[in-house]
């Protein structure tokens, strides 16, 4: 069976390596240096979660007041991060082309409002019209925060890597992301004019949280391997029940907590291998695209997943499931995901019609290391047989 998530970045050998990894202070320092060089930072801070790095980016960018413009197709924890920083989200509606807002919509949305920062997300690595957004941000005095949770390793164009153009760059090392140490993140500060005091996190996550981070790849591996005979689902349910794992949008936001040294060591290995990992995923994406070009809104610039818009999403997800491809855990099934937390957000669906519709037609196909040429062929055949392209 193939999954979009559930620790698919980990084969058994990698899960074992993760379980026993050791790290030193010097590993954290090396990671900081690597990120500082790569993203031309003034300062880099490590966090135990990407969302904590994001809330600190928002606090520094705004002084902890006002509105922050955010994509209307995003994760619950992004909204939580904005609120943790003391701000409120201003949802900006998106385009079918790249599942992101364009500069003109942003311009209309901020008119007459106290908007202090904009988060640029490059959904699933599909790039935005960055020059127009940067120009508007300059005119309107908005700080630009690049959220690399999806887009790390991608490029806006031949020369500008995503994460090298804004005032703040946030990285996630959360599970099933391109860089994956189960939890973790970094904040790259690229401006020398933050609007609040920079605080370096010093606390470690709780011992239980550190234990959870250690064992998740093994839990994920075991449940994937045993899913076909019904045991995998049971393992997962038990892990959640016993709190040996928490669902990815749960766990709160902890800006006081830093990354452990062993996770820093693993993140460093991964960031040094990032360009190769992107190359591999782009090859997988190209193989899909040869067969599925008519479905694709815009290729992902880092190949993290293949984004598609289809008429009947439920039918396609079910057909894939019948063939052992579990693709329900997509980015994103509702405008502010996951669905189980969506009602809490109070998302203004009527005023953001594009995001509301696009979320109903979104599908992601897996591009990770476990996807073989045979899988690509099989998945593409199912898509061609069961789905029709959709657009606004
Ligand atoms: C777009 C986006 N930004 C930020 C985050 C936060 O990352 P983390 O899970 O590392 O806190 C996520 C997490 O899912 C995300 O999807």
PDB file of N, CA, C and O in Angstrom, residues 59-98:
ATOM      1  N   UNK A  59       5.206  37.800  15.346  1.00  0.00           N
ATOM      2  CA  UNK A  59       5.409  38.757  16.457  1.00  0.00           C
ATOM      3  C   UNK A  59       6.500  39.776  16.088  1.00  0.00           C
ATOM      4  O   UNK A  59       6.324  40.984  16.272  1.00  0.00           O
ATOM      5  N   UNK A  60       7.602  39.294  15.536  1.00  0.00           N
ATOM      6  CA  UNK A  60       8.700  40.207  15.183  1.00  0.00           C
ATOM      7  C   UNK A  60       8.313  41.132  14.029  1.00  0.00           C
ATOM      8  O   UNK A  60       8.731  42.278  13.962  1.00  0.00           O
ATOM      9  N   UNK A  61       7.485  40.600  13.119  1.00  0.00           N
ATOM     10  CA  UNK A  61       7.112  41.374  11.928  1.00  0.00           C
ATOM     11  C   UNK A  61       6.071  42.445  12.240  1.00  0.00           C
ATOM     12  O   UNK A  61       5.972  43.438  11.519  1.00  0.00           O
ATOM     13  N   UNK A  62       5.280  42.235  13.296  1.00  0.00           N
ATOM     14  CA  UNK A  62       4.131  43.124  13.543  1.00  0.00           C
ATOM     15  C   UNK A  62       4.204  43.856  14.877  1.00  0.00           C
ATOM     16  O   UNK A  62       3.396  44.768  15.110  1.00  0.00           O
ATOM     17  N   UNK A  63       5.069  43.415  15.768  1.00  0.00           N
ATOM     18  CA  UNK A  63       5.044  43.932  17.134  1.00  0.00           C
ATOM     19  C   UNK A  63       3.903  43.314  17.943  1.00  0.00           C
ATOM     20  O   UNK A  63       3.584  43.769  19.035  1.00  0.00           O
ATOM     21  N   UNK A  64       3.268  42.275  17.387  1.00  0.00           N
ATOM     22  CA  UNK A  64       2.204  41.569  18.123  1.00  0.00           C
ATOM     23  C   UNK A  64       0.862  42.277  18.079  1.00  0.00           C
ATOM     24  O   UNK A  64       0.041  42.113  18.991  1.00  0.00           O
ATOM     25  N   UNK A  65       0.606  43.033  17.011  1.00  0.00           N
ATOM     26  CA  UNK A  65      -0.681  43.730  16.872  1.00  0.00           C
ATOM     27  C   UNK A  65      -1.111  43.752  15.413  1.00  0.00           C
ATOM     28  O   UNK A  65      -0.272  43.657  14.532  1.00  0.00           O
ATOM     29  N   UNK A  66      -2.391  43.957  15.197  1.00  0.00           N
ATOM     30  CA  UNK A  66      -2.902  44.177  13.844  1.00  0.00           C
ATOM     31  C   UNK A  66      -3.232  42.881  13.120  1.00  0.00           C
ATOM     32  O   UNK A  66      -3.291  41.799  13.712  1.00  0.00           O
ATOM     33  N   UNK A  67      -3.434  43.034  11.809  1.00  0.00           N
ATOM     34  CA  UNK A  67      -3.849  41.895  10.980  1.00  0.00           C
ATOM     35  C   UNK A  67      -2.674  41.340  10.187  1.00  0.00           C
ATOM     36  O   UNK A  67      -1.751  42.079   9.842  1.00  0.00           O
ATOM     37  N   UNK A  68      -2.757  40.050   9.895  1.00  0.00           N
ATOM     38  CA  UNK A  68      -1.748  39.398   9.058  1.00  0.00           C
ATOM     39  C   UNK A  68      -2.473  38.748   7.885  1.00  0.00           C
ATOM     40  O   UNK A  68      -3.379  37.925   8.083  1.00  0.00           O
ATOM     41  N   UNK A  69      -2.093  39.136   6.671  1.00  0.00           N
ATOM     42  CA  UNK A  69      -2.727  38.560   5.479  1.00  0.00           C
ATOM     43  C   UNK A  69      -2.221  37.137   5.282  1.00  0.00           C
ATOM     44  O   UNK A  69      -1.010  36.886   5.349  1.00  0.00           O
ATOM     45  N   UNK A  70      -3.163  36.226   5.061  1.00  0.00           N
ATOM     46  CA  UNK A  70      -2.804  34.804   4.999  1.00  0.00           C
ATOM     47  C   UNK A  70      -3.613  34.129   3.902  1.00  0.00           C
ATOM     48  O   UNK A  70      -4.724  34.563   3.582  1.00  0.00           O
ATOM     49  N   UNK A  71      -3.049  33.079   3.331  1.00  0.00           N
ATOM     50  CA  UNK A  71      -3.722  32.337   2.268  1.00  0.00           C
ATOM     51  C   UNK A  71      -5.013  31.710   2.785  1.00  0.00           C
ATOM     52  O   UNK A  71      -5.046  31.173   3.899  1.00  0.00           O
ATOM     53  N   UNK A  72      -6.055  31.728   1.959  1.00  0.00           N
ATOM     54  CA  UNK A  72      -7.337  31.146   2.380  1.00  0.00           C
ATOM     55  C   UNK A  72      -7.391  29.632   2.203  1.00  0.00           C
ATOM     56  O   UNK A  72      -8.470  29.046   2.281  1.00  0.00           O
ATOM     57  N   UNK A  73      -6.272  29.014   1.891  1.00  0.00           N
ATOM     58  CA  UNK A  73      -6.185  27.554   1.885  1.00  0.00           C
ATOM     59  C   UNK A  73      -4.914  27.246   2.668  1.00  0.00           C
ATOM     60  O   UNK A  73      -3.801  27.400   2.160  1.00  0.00           O
ATOM     61  N   UNK A  74      -5.090  26.864   3.934  1.00  0.00           N
ATOM     62  CA  UNK A  74      -3.901  26.667   4.762  1.00  0.00           C
ATOM     63  C   UNK A  74      -4.225  25.736   5.927  1.00  0.00           C
ATOM     64  O   UNK A  74      -5.295  25.140   5.992  1.00  0.00           O
ATOM     65  N   UNK A  75      -3.276  25.642   6.839  1.00  0.00           N
ATOM     66  CA  UNK A  75      -3.422  24.727   7.967  1.00  0.00           C
ATOM     67  C   UNK A  75      -3.885  25.497   9.206  1.00  0.00           C
ATOM     68  O   UNK A  75      -3.484  26.652   9.424  1.00  0.00           O
ATOM     69  N   UNK A  76      -4.671  24.849  10.017  1.00  0.00           N
ATOM     70  CA  UNK A  76      -5.155  25.407  11.290  1.00  0.00           C
ATOM     71  C   UNK A  76      -4.008  26.003  12.109  1.00  0.00           C
ATOM     72  O   UNK A  76      -4.159  27.064  12.722  1.00  0.00           O
ATOM     73  N   UNK A  77      -2.847  25.342  12.106  1.00  0.00           N
ATOM     74  CA  UNK A  77      -1.750  25.802  12.979  1.00  0.00           C
ATOM     75  C   UNK A  77      -1.175  27.144  12.516  1.00  0.00           C
ATOM     76  O   UNK A  77      -0.556  27.854  13.305  1.00  0.00           O
ATOM     77  N   UNK A  78      -1.390  27.488  11.250  1.00  0.00           N
ATOM     78  CA  UNK A  78      -0.941  28.795  10.746  1.00  0.00           C
ATOM     79  C   UNK A  78      -1.787  29.894  11.404  1.00  0.00           C
ATOM     80  O   UNK A  78      -1.267  30.922  11.859  1.00  0.00           O
ATOM     81  N   UNK A  79      -3.086  29.651  11.464  1.00  0.00           N
ATOM     82  CA  UNK A  79      -4.003  30.621  12.092  1.00  0.00           C
ATOM     83  C   UNK A  79      -3.699  30.696  13.596  1.00  0.00           C
ATOM     84  O   UNK A  79      -3.637  31.775  14.185  1.00  0.00           O
ATOM     85  N   UNK A  80      -3.466  29.524  14.178  1.00  0.00           N
ATOM     86  CA  UNK A  80      -3.108  29.467  15.613  1.00  0.00           C
ATOM     87  C   UNK A  80      -1.826  30.271  15.872  1.00  0.00           C
ATOM     88  O   UNK A  80      -1.713  30.994  16.872  1.00  0.00           O
ATOM     89  N   UNK A  81      -0.854  30.186  14.954  1.00  0.00           N
ATOM     90  CA  UNK A  81       0.422  30.897  15.127  1.00  0.00           C
ATOM     91  C   UNK A  81       0.196  32.409  15.086  1.00  0.00           C
ATOM     92  O   UNK A  81       0.779  33.159  15.882  1.00  0.00           O
ATOM     93  N   UNK A  82      -0.658  32.864  14.153  1.00  0.00           N
ATOM     94  CA  UNK A  82      -0.951  34.307  14.042  1.00  0.00           C
ATOM     95  C   UNK A  82      -1.562  34.806  15.352  1.00  0.00           C
ATOM     96  O   UNK A  82      -1.178  35.849  15.888  1.00  0.00           O
ATOM     97  N   UNK A  83      -2.482  34.008  15.896  1.00  0.00           N
ATOM     98  CA  UNK A  83      -3.164  34.413  17.141  1.00  0.00           C
ATOM     99  C   UNK A  83      -2.214  34.337  18.337  1.00  0.00           C
ATOM    100  O   UNK A  83      -2.276  35.188  19.226  1.00  0.00           O
ATOM    101  N   UNK A  84      -1.346  33.333  18.348  1.00  0.00           N
ATOM    102  CA  UNK A  84      -0.362  33.219  19.441  1.00  0.00           C
ATOM    103  C   UNK A  84       0.512  34.472  19.503  1.00  0.00           C
ATOM    104  O   UNK A  84       0.904  34.920  20.575  1.00  0.00           O
ATOM    105  N   UNK A  85       0.785  35.044  18.326  1.00  0.00           N
ATOM    106  CA  UNK A  85       1.629  36.248  18.267  1.00  0.00           C
ATOM    107  C   UNK A  85       0.870  37.499  18.697  1.00  0.00           C
ATOM    108  O   UNK A  85       1.467  38.569  18.835  1.00  0.00           O
ATOM    109  N   UNK A  86      -0.452  37.390  18.885  1.00  0.00           N
ATOM    110  CA  UNK A  86      -1.249  38.543  19.317  1.00  0.00           C
ATOM    111  C   UNK A  86      -1.979  39.224  18.171  1.00  0.00           C
ATOM    112  O   UNK A  86      -2.583  40.279  18.361  1.00  0.00           O
ATOM    113  N   UNK A  87      -1.926  38.657  16.964  1.00  0.00           N
ATOM    114  CA  UNK A  87      -2.557  39.259  15.779  1.00  0.00           C
ATOM    115  C   UNK A  87      -3.818  38.484  15.376  1.00  0.00           C
ATOM    116  O   UNK A  87      -4.144  37.464  15.983  1.00  0.00           O
ATOM    117  N   UNK A  88      -4.466  38.966  14.344  1.00  0.00           N
ATOM    118  CA  UNK A  88      -5.641  38.285  13.780  1.00  0.00           C
ATOM    119  C   UNK A  88      -5.403  38.016  12.302  1.00  0.00           C
ATOM    120  O   UNK A  88      -4.718  38.801  11.631  1.00  0.00           O
ATOM    121  N   UNK A  89      -5.968  36.908  11.768  1.00  0.00           N
ATOM    122  CA  UNK A  89      -5.775  36.614  10.344  1.00  0.00           C
ATOM    123  C   UNK A  89      -6.694  37.433   9.448  1.00  0.00           C
ATOM    124  O   UNK A  89      -7.835  37.684   9.803  1.00  0.00           O
ATOM    125  N   UNK A  90      -6.166  37.852   8.307  1.00  0.00           N
ATOM    126  CA  UNK A  90      -7.001  38.419   7.246  1.00  0.00           C
ATOM    127  C   UNK A  90      -6.907  37.424   6.089  1.00  0.00           C
ATOM    128  O   UNK A  90      -5.859  37.306   5.439  1.00  0.00           O
ATOM    129  N   UNK A  91      -7.989  36.672   5.867  1.00  0.00           N
ATOM    130  CA  UNK A  91      -7.964  35.627   4.839  1.00  0.00           C
ATOM    131  C   UNK A  91      -8.048  36.255   3.450  1.00  0.00           C
ATOM    132  O   UNK A  91      -8.979  37.007   3.179  1.00  0.00           O
ATOM    133  N   UNK A  92      -7.108  35.906   2.589  1.00  0.00           N
ATOM    134  CA  UNK A  92      -7.114  36.453   1.229  1.00  0.00           C
ATOM    135  C   UNK A  92      -7.459  35.315   0.273  1.00  0.00           C
ATOM    136  O   UNK A  92      -6.832  34.243   0.324  1.00  0.00           O
ATOM    137  N   UNK A  93      -8.454  35.561  -0.592  1.00  0.00           N
ATOM    138  CA  UNK A  93      -8.954  34.470  -1.449  1.00  0.00           C
ATOM    139  C   UNK A  93      -7.922  34.097  -2.523  1.00  0.00           C
ATOM    140  O   UNK A  93      -7.052  34.893  -2.878  1.00  0.00           O
ATOM    141  N   UNK A  94      -8.060  32.879  -3.043  1.00  0.00           N
ATOM    142  CA  UNK A  94      -6.994  32.263  -3.851  1.00  0.00           C
ATOM    143  C   UNK A  94      -7.421  32.064  -5.296  1.00  0.00           C
ATOM    144  O   UNK A  94      -8.591  32.229  -5.648  1.00  0.00           O
ATOM    145  N   UNK A  95      -6.468  31.665  -6.113  1.00  0.00           N
ATOM    146  CA  UNK A  95      -6.673  31.376  -7.535  1.00  0.00           C
ATOM    147  C   UNK A  95      -6.542  29.871  -7.768  1.00  0.00           C
ATOM    148  O   UNK A  95      -5.762  29.205  -7.090  1.00  0.00           O
ATOM    149  N   UNK A  96      -7.241  29.381  -8.791  1.00  0.00           N
ATOM    150  CA  UNK A  96      -7.124  27.950  -9.125  1.00  0.00           C
ATOM    151  C   UNK A  96      -5.740  27.636  -9.701  1.00  0.00           C
ATOM    152  O   UNK A  96      -5.252  26.514  -9.618  1.00  0.00           O
ATOM    153  N   UNK A  97      -5.106  28.660 -10.280  1.00  0.00           N
ATOM    154  CA  UNK A  97      -3.807  28.470 -10.949  1.00  0.00           C
ATOM    155  C   UNK A  97      -2.750  27.884 -10.002  1.00  0.00           C
ATOM    156  O   UNK A  97      -2.031  26.965 -10.343  1.00  0.00           O
ATOM    157  N   UNK A  98      -2.664  28.452  -8.816  1.00  0.00           N
ATOM    158  CA  UNK A  98      -1.613  28.004  -7.894  1.00  0.00           C
ATOM    159  C   UNK A  98      -2.082  27.870  -6.452  1.00  0.00           C
ATOM    160  O   UNK A  98      -1.260  27.745  -5.538  1.00  0.00           O
TER     161      UNK A  98
END
